[in-house]
Coordinates of C-alpha atoms in Angstrom, one line a residue:
X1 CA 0.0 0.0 0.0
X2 CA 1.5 3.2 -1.1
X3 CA 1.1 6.4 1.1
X4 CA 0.5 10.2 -0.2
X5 CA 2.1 12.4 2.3
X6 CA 0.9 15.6 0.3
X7 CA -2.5 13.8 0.0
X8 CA -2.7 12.5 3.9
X9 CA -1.5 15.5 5.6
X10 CA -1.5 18.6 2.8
X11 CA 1.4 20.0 0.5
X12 CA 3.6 20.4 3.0
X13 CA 3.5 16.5 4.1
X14 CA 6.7 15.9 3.0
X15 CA 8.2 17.8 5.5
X16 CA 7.7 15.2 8.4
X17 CA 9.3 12.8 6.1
X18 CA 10.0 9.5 7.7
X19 CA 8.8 10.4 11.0
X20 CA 5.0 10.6 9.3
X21 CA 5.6 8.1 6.9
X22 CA 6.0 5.5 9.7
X23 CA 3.3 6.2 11.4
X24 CA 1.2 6.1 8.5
X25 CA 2.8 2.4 8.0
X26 CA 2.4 1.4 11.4
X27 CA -1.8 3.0 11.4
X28 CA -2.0 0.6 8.1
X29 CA -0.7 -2.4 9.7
X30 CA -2.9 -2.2 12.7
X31 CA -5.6 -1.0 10.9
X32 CA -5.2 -4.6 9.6
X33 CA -5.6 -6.0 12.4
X34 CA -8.5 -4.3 13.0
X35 CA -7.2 -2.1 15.8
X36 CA -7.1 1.0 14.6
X37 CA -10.1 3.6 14.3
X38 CA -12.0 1.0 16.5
X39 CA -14.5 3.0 19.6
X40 CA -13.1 2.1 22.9
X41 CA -16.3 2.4 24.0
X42 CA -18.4 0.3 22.3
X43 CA -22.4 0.1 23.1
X44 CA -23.1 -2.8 25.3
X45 CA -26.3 -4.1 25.6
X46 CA -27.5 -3.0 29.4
X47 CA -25.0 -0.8 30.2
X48 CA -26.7 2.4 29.5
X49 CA -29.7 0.8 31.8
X50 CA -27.7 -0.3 34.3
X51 CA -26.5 3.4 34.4
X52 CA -29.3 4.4 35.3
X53 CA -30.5 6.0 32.0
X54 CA -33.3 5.9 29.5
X55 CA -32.3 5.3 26.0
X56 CA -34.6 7.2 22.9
X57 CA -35.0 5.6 20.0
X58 CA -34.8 7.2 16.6
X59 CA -35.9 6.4 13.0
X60 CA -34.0 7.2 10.1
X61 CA -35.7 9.6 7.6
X62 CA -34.8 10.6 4.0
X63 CA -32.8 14.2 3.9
X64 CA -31.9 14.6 -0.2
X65 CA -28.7 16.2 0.1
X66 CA -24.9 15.1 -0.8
X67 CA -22.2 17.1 -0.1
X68 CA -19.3 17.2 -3.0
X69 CA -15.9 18.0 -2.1
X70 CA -13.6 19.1 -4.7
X71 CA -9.7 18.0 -3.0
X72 CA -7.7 20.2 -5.3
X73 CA -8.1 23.6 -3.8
X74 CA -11.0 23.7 -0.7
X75 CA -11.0 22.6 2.6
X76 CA -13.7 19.3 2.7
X77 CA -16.3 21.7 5.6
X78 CA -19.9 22.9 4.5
X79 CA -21.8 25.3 6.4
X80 CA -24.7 23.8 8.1
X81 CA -27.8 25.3 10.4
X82 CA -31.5 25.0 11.8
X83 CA -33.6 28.2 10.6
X84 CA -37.0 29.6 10.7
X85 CA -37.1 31.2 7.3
X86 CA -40.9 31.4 7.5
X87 CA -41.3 33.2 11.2
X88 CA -42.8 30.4 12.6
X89 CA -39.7 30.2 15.3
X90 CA -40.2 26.9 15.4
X91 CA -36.5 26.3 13.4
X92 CA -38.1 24.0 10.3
X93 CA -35.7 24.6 7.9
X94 CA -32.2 23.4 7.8
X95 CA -29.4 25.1 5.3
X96 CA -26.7 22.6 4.0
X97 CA -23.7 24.5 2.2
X98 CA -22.7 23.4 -1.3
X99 CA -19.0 22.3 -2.2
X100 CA -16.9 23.9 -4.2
X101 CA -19.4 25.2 -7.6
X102 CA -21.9 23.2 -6.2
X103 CA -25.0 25.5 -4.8
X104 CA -26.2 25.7 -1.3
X105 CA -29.8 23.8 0.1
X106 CA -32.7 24.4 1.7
X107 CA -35.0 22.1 3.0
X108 CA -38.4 22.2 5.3
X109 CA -39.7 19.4 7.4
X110 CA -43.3 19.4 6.5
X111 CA -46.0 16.3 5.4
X112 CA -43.1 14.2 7.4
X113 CA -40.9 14.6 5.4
X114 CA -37.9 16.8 4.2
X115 CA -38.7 19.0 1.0
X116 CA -36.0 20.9 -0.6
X117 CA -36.8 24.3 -1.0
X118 CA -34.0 26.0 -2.7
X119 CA -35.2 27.2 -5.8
X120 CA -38.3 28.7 -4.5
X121 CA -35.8 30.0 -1.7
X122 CA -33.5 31.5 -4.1
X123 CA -30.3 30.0 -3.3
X124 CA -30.5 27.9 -6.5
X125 CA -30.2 31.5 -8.3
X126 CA -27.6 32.6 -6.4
X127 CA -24.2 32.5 -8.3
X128 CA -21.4 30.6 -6.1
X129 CA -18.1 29.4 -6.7
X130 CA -16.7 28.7 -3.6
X131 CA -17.2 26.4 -1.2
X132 CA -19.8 27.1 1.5
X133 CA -17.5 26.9 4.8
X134 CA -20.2 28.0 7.6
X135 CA -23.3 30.0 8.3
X136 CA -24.9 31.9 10.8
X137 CA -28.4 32.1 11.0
X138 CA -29.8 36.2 12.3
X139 CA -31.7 38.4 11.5
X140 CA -29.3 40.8 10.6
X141 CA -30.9 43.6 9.3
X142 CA -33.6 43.9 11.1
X143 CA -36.7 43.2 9.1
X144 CA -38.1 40.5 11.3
X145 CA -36.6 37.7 8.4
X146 CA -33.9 35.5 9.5
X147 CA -30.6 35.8 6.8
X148 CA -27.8 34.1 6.7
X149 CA -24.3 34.7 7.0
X150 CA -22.0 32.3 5.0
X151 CA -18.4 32.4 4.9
X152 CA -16.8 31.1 1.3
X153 CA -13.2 30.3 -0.1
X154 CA -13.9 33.4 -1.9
X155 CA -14.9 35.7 1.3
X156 CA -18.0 36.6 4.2
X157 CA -21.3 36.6 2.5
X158 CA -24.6 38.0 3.8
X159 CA -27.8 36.2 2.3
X160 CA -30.3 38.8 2.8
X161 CA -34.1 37.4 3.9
X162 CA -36.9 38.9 2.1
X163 CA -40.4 37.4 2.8
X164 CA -38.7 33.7 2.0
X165 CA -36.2 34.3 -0.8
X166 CA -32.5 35.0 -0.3
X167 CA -30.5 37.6 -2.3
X168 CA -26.3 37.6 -1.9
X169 CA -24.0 40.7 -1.2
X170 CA -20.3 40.5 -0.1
X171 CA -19.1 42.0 3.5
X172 CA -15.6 43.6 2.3
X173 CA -13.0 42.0 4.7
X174 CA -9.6 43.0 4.8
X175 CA -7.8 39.7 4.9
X176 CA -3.9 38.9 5.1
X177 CA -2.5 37.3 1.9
X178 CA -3.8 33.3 1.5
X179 CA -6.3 33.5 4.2
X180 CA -9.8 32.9 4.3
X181 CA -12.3 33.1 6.2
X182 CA -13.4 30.4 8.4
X183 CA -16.2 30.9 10.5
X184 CA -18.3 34.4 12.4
X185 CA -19.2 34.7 15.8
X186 CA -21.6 37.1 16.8
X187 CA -23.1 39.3 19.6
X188 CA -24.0 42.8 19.9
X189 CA -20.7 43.9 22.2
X190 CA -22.6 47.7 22.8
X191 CA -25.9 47.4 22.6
X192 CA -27.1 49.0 19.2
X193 CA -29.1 46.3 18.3
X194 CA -26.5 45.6 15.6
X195 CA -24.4 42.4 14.9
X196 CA -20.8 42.5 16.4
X197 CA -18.5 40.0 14.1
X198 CA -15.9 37.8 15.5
X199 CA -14.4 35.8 12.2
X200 CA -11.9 33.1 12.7
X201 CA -9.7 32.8 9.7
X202 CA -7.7 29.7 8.3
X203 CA -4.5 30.1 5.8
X204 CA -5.8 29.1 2.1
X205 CA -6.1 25.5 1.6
X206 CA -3.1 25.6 -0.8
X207 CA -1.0 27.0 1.8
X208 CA -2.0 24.9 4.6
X209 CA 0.8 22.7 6.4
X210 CA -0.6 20.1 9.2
X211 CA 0.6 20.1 12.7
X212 CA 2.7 23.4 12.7
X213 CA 2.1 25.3 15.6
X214 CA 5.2 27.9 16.2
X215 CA 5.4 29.1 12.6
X216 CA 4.2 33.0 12.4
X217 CA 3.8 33.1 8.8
X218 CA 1.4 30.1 8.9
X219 CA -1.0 31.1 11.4
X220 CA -3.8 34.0 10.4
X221 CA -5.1 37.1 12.4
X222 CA -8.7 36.9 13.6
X223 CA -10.7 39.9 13.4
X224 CA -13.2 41.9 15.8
X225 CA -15.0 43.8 14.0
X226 CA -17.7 46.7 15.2
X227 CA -21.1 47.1 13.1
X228 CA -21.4 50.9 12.4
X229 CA -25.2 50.4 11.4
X230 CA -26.8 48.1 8.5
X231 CA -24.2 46.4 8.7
X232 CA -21.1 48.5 7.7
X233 CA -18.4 47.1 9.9
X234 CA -15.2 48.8 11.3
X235 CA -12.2 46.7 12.7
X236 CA -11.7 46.8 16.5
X237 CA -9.2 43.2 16.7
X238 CA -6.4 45.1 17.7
X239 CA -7.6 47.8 20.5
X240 CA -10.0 44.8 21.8
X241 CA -7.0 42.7 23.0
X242 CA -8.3 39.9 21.2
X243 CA -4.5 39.2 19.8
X244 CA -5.2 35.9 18.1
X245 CA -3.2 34.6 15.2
X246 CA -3.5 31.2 14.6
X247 CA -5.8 29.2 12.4
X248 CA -9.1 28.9 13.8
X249 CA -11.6 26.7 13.2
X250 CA -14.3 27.9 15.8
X251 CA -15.0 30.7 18.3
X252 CA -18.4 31.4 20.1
X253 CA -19.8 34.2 22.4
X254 CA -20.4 32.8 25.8
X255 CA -21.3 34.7 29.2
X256 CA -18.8 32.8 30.9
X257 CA -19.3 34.4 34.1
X258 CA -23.0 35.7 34.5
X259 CA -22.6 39.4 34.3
X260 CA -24.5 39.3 30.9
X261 CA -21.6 40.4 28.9
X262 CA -20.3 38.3 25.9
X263 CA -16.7 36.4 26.4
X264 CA -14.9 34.8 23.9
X265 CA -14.2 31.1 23.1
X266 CA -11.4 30.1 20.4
X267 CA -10.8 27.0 19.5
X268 CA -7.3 27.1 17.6
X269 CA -6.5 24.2 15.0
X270 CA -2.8 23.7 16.6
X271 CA -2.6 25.9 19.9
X272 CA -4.9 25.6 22.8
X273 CA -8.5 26.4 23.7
X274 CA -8.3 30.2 24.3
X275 CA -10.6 32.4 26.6
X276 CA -11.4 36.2 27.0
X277 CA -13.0 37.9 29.5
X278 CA -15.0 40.8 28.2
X279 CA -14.5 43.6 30.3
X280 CA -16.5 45.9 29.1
X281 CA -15.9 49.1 26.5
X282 CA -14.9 46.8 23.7
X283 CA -11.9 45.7 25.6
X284 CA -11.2 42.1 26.5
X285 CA -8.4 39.9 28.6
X286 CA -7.1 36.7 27.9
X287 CA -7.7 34.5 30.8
X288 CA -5.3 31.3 31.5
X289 CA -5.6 28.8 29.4
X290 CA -7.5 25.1 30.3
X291 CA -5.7 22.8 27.7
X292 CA -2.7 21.6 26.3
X293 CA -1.6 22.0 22.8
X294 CA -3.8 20.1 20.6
X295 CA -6.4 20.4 17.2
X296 CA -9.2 21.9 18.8
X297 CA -12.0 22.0 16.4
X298 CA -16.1 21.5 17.7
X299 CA -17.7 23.4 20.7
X300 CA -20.3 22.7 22.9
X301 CA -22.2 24.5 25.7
X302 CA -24.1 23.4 28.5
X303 CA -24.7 23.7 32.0
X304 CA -23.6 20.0 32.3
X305 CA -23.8 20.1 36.2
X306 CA -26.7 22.1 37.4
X307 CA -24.9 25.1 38.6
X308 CA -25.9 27.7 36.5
X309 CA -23.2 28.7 34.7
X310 CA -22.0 27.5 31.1
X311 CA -19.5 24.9 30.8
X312 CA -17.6 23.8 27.5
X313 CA -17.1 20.5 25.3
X314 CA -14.5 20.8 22.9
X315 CA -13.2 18.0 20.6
X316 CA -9.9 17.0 19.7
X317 CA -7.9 14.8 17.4
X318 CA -8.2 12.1 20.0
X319 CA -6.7 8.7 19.2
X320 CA -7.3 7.9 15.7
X321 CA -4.0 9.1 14.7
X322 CA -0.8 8.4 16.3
X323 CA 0.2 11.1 19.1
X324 CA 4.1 11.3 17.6
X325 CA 3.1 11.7 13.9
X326 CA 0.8 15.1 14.4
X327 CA 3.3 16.8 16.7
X328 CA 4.9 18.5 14.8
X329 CA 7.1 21.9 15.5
X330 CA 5.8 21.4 19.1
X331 CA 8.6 22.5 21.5
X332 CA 9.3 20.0 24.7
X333 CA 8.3 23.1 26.6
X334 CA 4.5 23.1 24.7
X335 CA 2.6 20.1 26.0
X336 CA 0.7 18.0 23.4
X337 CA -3.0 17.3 24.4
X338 CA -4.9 15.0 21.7
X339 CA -7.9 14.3 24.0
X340 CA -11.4 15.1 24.0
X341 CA -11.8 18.3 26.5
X342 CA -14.8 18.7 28.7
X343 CA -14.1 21.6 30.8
X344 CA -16.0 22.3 34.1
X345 CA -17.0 26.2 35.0
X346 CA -16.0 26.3 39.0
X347 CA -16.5 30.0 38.5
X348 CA -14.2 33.0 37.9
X349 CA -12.5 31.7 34.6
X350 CA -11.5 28.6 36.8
X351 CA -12.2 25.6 34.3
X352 CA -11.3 22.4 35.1
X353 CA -10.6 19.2 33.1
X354 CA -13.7 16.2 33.8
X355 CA -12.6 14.4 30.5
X356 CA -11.4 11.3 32.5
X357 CA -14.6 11.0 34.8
X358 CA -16.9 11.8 32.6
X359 CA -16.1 9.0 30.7
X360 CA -14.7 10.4 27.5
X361 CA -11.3 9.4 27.3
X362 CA -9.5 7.2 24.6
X363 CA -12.1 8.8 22.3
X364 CA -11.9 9.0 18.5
X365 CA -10.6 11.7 16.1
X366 CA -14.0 14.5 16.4
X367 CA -14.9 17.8 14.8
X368 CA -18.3 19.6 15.8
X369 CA -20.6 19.1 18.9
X370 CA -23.6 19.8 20.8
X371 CA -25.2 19.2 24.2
X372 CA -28.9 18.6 23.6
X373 CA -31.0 16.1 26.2
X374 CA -32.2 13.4 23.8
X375 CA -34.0 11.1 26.9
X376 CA -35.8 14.5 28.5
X377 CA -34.4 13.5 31.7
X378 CA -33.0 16.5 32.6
X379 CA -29.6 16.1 32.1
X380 CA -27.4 17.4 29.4
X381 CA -26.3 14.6 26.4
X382 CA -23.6 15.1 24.1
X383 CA -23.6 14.1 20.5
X384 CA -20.2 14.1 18.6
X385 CA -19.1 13.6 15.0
X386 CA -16.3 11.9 13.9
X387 CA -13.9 10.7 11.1
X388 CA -11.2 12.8 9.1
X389 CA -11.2 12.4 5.1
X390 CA -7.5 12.9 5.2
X391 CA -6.6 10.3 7.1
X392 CA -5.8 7.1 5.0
X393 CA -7.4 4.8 7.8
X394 CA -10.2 6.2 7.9
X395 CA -11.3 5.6 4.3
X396 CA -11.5 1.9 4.9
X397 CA -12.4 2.4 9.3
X398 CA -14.7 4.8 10.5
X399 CA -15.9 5.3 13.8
X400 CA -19.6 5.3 14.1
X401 CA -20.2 8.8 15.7
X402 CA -20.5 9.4 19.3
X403 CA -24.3 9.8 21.3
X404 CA -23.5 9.9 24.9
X405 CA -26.1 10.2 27.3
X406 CA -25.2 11.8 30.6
X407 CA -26.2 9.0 33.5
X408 CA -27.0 10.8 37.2
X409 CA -23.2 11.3 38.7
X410 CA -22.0 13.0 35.6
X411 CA -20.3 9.9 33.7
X412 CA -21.6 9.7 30.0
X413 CA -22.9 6.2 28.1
X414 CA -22.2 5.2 24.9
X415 CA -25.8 4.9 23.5
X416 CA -25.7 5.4 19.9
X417 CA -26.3 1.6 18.5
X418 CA -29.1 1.5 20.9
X419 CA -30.8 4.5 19.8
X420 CA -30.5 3.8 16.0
X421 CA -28.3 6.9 15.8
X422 CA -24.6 5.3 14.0
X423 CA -22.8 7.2 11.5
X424 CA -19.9 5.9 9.6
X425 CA -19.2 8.9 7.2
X426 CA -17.1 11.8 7.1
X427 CA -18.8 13.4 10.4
X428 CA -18.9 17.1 10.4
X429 CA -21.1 17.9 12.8
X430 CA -24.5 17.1 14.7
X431 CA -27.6 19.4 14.2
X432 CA -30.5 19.4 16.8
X433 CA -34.2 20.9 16.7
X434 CA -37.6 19.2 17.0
X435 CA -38.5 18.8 13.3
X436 CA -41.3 16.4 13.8
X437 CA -43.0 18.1 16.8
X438 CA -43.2 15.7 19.5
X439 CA -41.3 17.6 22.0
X440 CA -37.9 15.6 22.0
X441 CA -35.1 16.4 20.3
X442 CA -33.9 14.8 16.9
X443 CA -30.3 15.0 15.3
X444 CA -29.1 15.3 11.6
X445 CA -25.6 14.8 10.9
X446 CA -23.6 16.9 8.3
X447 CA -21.3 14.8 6.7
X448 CA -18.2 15.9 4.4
X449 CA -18.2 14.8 0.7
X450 CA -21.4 12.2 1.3
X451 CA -25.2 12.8 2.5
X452 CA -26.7 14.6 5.3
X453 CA -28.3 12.5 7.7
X454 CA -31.7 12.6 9.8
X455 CA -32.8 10.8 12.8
X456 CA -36.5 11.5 14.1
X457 CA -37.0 10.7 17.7
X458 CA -40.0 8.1 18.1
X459 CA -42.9 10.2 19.4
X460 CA -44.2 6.6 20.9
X461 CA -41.1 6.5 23.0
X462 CA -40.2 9.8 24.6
X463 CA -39.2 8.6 27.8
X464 CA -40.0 12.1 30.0
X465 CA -41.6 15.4 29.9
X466 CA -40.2 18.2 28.1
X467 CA -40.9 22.4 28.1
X468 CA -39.6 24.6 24.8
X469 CA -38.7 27.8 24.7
X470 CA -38.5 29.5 21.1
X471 CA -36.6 32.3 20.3
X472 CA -36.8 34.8 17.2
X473 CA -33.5 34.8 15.5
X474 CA -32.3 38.1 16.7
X475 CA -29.8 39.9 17.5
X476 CA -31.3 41.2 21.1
X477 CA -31.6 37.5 21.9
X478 CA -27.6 36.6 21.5
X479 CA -27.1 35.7 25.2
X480 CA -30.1 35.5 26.6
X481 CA -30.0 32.9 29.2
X482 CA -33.3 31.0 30.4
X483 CA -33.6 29.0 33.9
X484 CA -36.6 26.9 34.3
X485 CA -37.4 25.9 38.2
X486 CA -39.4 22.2 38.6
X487 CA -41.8 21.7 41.9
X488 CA -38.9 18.9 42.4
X489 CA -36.7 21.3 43.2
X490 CA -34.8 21.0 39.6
X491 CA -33.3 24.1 38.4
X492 CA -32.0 23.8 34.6
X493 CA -30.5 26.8 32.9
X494 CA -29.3 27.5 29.4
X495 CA -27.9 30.2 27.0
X496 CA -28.9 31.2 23.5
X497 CA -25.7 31.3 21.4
X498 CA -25.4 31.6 17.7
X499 CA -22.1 28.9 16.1
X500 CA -22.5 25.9 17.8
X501 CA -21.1 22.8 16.8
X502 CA -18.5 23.1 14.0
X503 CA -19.4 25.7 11.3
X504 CA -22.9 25.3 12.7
X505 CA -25.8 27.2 13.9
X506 CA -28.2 25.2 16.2
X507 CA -32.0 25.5 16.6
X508 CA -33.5 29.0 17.7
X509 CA -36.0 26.7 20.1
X510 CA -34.6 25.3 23.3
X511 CA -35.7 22.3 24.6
X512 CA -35.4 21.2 28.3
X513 CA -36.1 17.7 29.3
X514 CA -38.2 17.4 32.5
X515 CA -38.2 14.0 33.1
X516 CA -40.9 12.6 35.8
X517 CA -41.7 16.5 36.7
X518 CA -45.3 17.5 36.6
X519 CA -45.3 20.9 37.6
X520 CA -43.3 24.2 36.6
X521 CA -42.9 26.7 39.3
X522 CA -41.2 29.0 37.1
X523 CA -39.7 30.4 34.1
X524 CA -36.9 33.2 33.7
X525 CA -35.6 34.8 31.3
X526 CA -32.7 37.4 31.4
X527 CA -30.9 39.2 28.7
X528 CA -27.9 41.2 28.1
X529 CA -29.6 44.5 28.4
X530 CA -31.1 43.5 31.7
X531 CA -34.3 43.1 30.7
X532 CA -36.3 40.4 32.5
X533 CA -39.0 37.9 32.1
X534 CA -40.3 35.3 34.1
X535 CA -43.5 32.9 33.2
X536 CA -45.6 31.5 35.6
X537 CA -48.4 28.4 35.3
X538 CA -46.4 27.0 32.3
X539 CA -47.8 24.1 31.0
X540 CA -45.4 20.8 31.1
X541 CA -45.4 19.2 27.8
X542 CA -45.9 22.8 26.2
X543 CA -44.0 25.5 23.9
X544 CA -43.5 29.1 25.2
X545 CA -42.4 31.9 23.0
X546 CA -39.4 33.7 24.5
X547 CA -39.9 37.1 22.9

């Protein structure tokens, strides 16, 4: 078997030489053996129920859509999200970016089923030669229609709403030589009512070298940038303290620690997991930093332990590929960290690694995430997706995907073979909303050069009681963070955040599972500006608008 090591790792592949070239040997030969790309944490009949948790079932439904990657000059990624392009806010319509020259998709769950939309849309109309990288879904001039923000090979694009039917225009950016941009954060940092930008770049695809973290010249400057008014931005990166050059593949807005102002997560493809306190007046600090050196890549959020604030998920290259052929120019002083991080808020920028007892170490080689309770039980679950398309192995061994449901104590269980939920393709990331309106949650994966994927929860089988909360898509909302109080006692809370997952947007409708709860005493609302909302004599089993 012959290796590529300008086809495995990029043109620069050559540059590792015999060091990579062994390892991709040695990955063969195990591989082989069949021990390679294997789970280490297979499903085992019982041991989710022996756990203590309730496993959801899901049927498989048709989603018409097959993403085409071109390999000579684009990075394999398509933009993926959950929209309400009708103003129904109840997120019925999911956006699949195309490939390179191949147009974008639009398709509504109605009838049962998914119907592509994206001629009557517009998007079939729009001219595109680019690949579709990632999308934001906002209403971003504020007409009361939800647009899109897409970032290209070719630059930021906004895809204007009007009544249904998108229309393109370019965002001028004022990018370094060979760099593109990746993905957008947003938030409104001063309280306009316009979009702030935060866009992670990554160096052109023809100039990208794998696994070089000290190099200058490689990395790419992220920008900050202000929105002036409709949309006419200025750039703040440099005043902000925001001083970020690497490549990027994510970075989100979180209030990280509850005094409604929007921090900064960055998730840097060879550096480490990167936080910024926003202090107020456009300013920011750099707090310390909770990982190692690593390929940090999908981002999820969730109050995984009940107290209120947000903690992060973040995936990692994990142990699909062998540690000593991606270290690269790591110096002995730079410690390499490969593995999944799930990083507990103890407050005060104080995160702390629960990887090992949550029960996701030895995991496999992920990209984008989200938290989303798929059993209703009350307790945050975490679906993953996996596989690289440039790693030899993994054209002939994929990993299935990871759905983990959280068990009481914290440890999550391996469920996805039980729940019908596999996915051996080229994983990008998981998107969650309830498309078939039964109250629990279902899950499309976004796979890289192959088809989208849907998985409809069985209505027969939700195991517990539920509560939504839909949001409108707008700007005002970034941030807002919802706590909903049980007559048990149970206190759930959760934050709406645009970019999600891995060049994602989620669902603008939160759902919290209640499990065995009957009764809910109360529901608040808080946002950034302070304003406050609380609902009383909610029904369980029920949807409640936000706005």
């Amino acid at each position: 078997m012959q290796y590529s090591l300008q086809k495995i790792f990029g043109p620069a592949g050559r540059a590792y030489g015999f060091r990579v070239a062994l390892a991709a040997v040695v990955a063969s030969l195990l591989s082989a053996c069949a021990f390679v790309a294997q789970p280490d944490h297979v499903d085992e009949p019982g041991s989710a129920s022996e756990a203590g948790v309730a496993i959801p079932e899901f049927e498989a439904a048709a989603l018409d859509f097959q993403h085409r990657f071109d390999d000579t000059n684009s990075f394999p990624f398509l933009g993926a999200a959950v929209i309400d392009v009708d103003g129904s806010q109840n997120g019925s319509e999911i956006f699949l970016g195309g490939g390179a020259g191949q147009p974008d998709a639009l398709f509504r769950f109605e009838n049962g089923v998914f119907r592509d939309i994206s001629s009557e849309a517009g998007l079939s109309q729009i001219a595109k030669t680019g690949a579709t990288y990632s999308v934001l879904s906002l209403d971003l001039d504020r007409d009361g229609d939800v647009d899109l923000l897409v970032t290209r090979d070719d630059g930021l694009f906004l895809l204007t709403n009007t009544k249904g039917v998108f229309t393109s225009q370019e965002i001028p950016l004022e990018l370094e030589a060979h760099t593109i941009p990746l993905q957008v954060a947003a938030t409104d940092l001063n309280g306009d009512g316009w979009a702030d930008l935060y866009v992670s770049t990554f160096v052109a695809p023809s100039h990208f070298r794998t696994a070089t973290y000290n190099d200058p010249t490689h990395g790419r400057k992220n920008l900050l940038l202000l929105n002036r008014g409709r949309n006419k931005f200025r750039d703040i990166t440099d005043a902000s303290g925001i001083a970020v050059r690497q490549n990027t593949f994510l970075s989100a807005f979180v209030d990280l620690n509850g005094d409604r102002r929007a921090d900064l997560v960055v998730a840097e493809n060879t550096g480490r997991v990167r936080i910024f306190k926003n202090m107020g007046g456009l300013k920011f600090a750099e707090q310390p930093a909770p990982t190692g050196y690593g390929f940090w890549m999908g981002l999820g959020v969730a109050d995984i332990d009940g107290d209120g604030d947000m903690d992060l998920f973040l995936s990692n290259a994990g142990n699909s590929v062998p540690a000593f052929a991606i270290k690269g120019d790591l110096r002995e002083d730079q410690p390499q960290d490969l593995r999944w991080g799930l990083l507990r808020n103890d407050g005060d920028f104080n995160f702390v690694s629960i990887t090992d007892t949550a029960g996701l170490a030895g995991m496999e080689f992920a990209w984008g995430a989200t938290f989303e309770d798929f059993n209703l039980d009350g307790l945050p679950d975490l679906s993953v997706a996996e596989n690289y398309i440039k790693w030899y192995v993994h054209k002939y061994s994929k990993a299935p995907g990871r759905f983990l449901l959280q068990a009481p104590g914290g440890r999550f269980v391996p469920s996805g073979e039980l729940a019908g939920v596999e996915n051996y393709y080229y994983g990008q990331s998981p998107l969650t909303g309830d498309f078939n309106n039964d109250g629990a949650p279902d899950l499309i994966y976004v796979n890289m050069d192959g088809p989208a994927r849907a998985f409809l929860s069985k209505p027969a089988d939700r195991p517990g009681n539920y509560l939504k909360v839909a949001f409108a898509d707008t700007v005002a909302n970034l941030g807002a963070k919802v706590t909903v109080k049980t007559a048990d006692g149970e206190s759930q809370t959760r934050e709406f955040i645009a970019g999600l997952g891995f060049l994602t947007d989620q669902s603008p409708e939160l759902i919290f599972g209640l499990g065995d709860a009957t009764r809910i005493v109360s529901v608040d609302i808080v946002w950034p500006s302070g304003k406050r909302k609380t609902l009383r004599n909610v029904k369980i089993n029920s949807r409640v608008s936000a706005d």
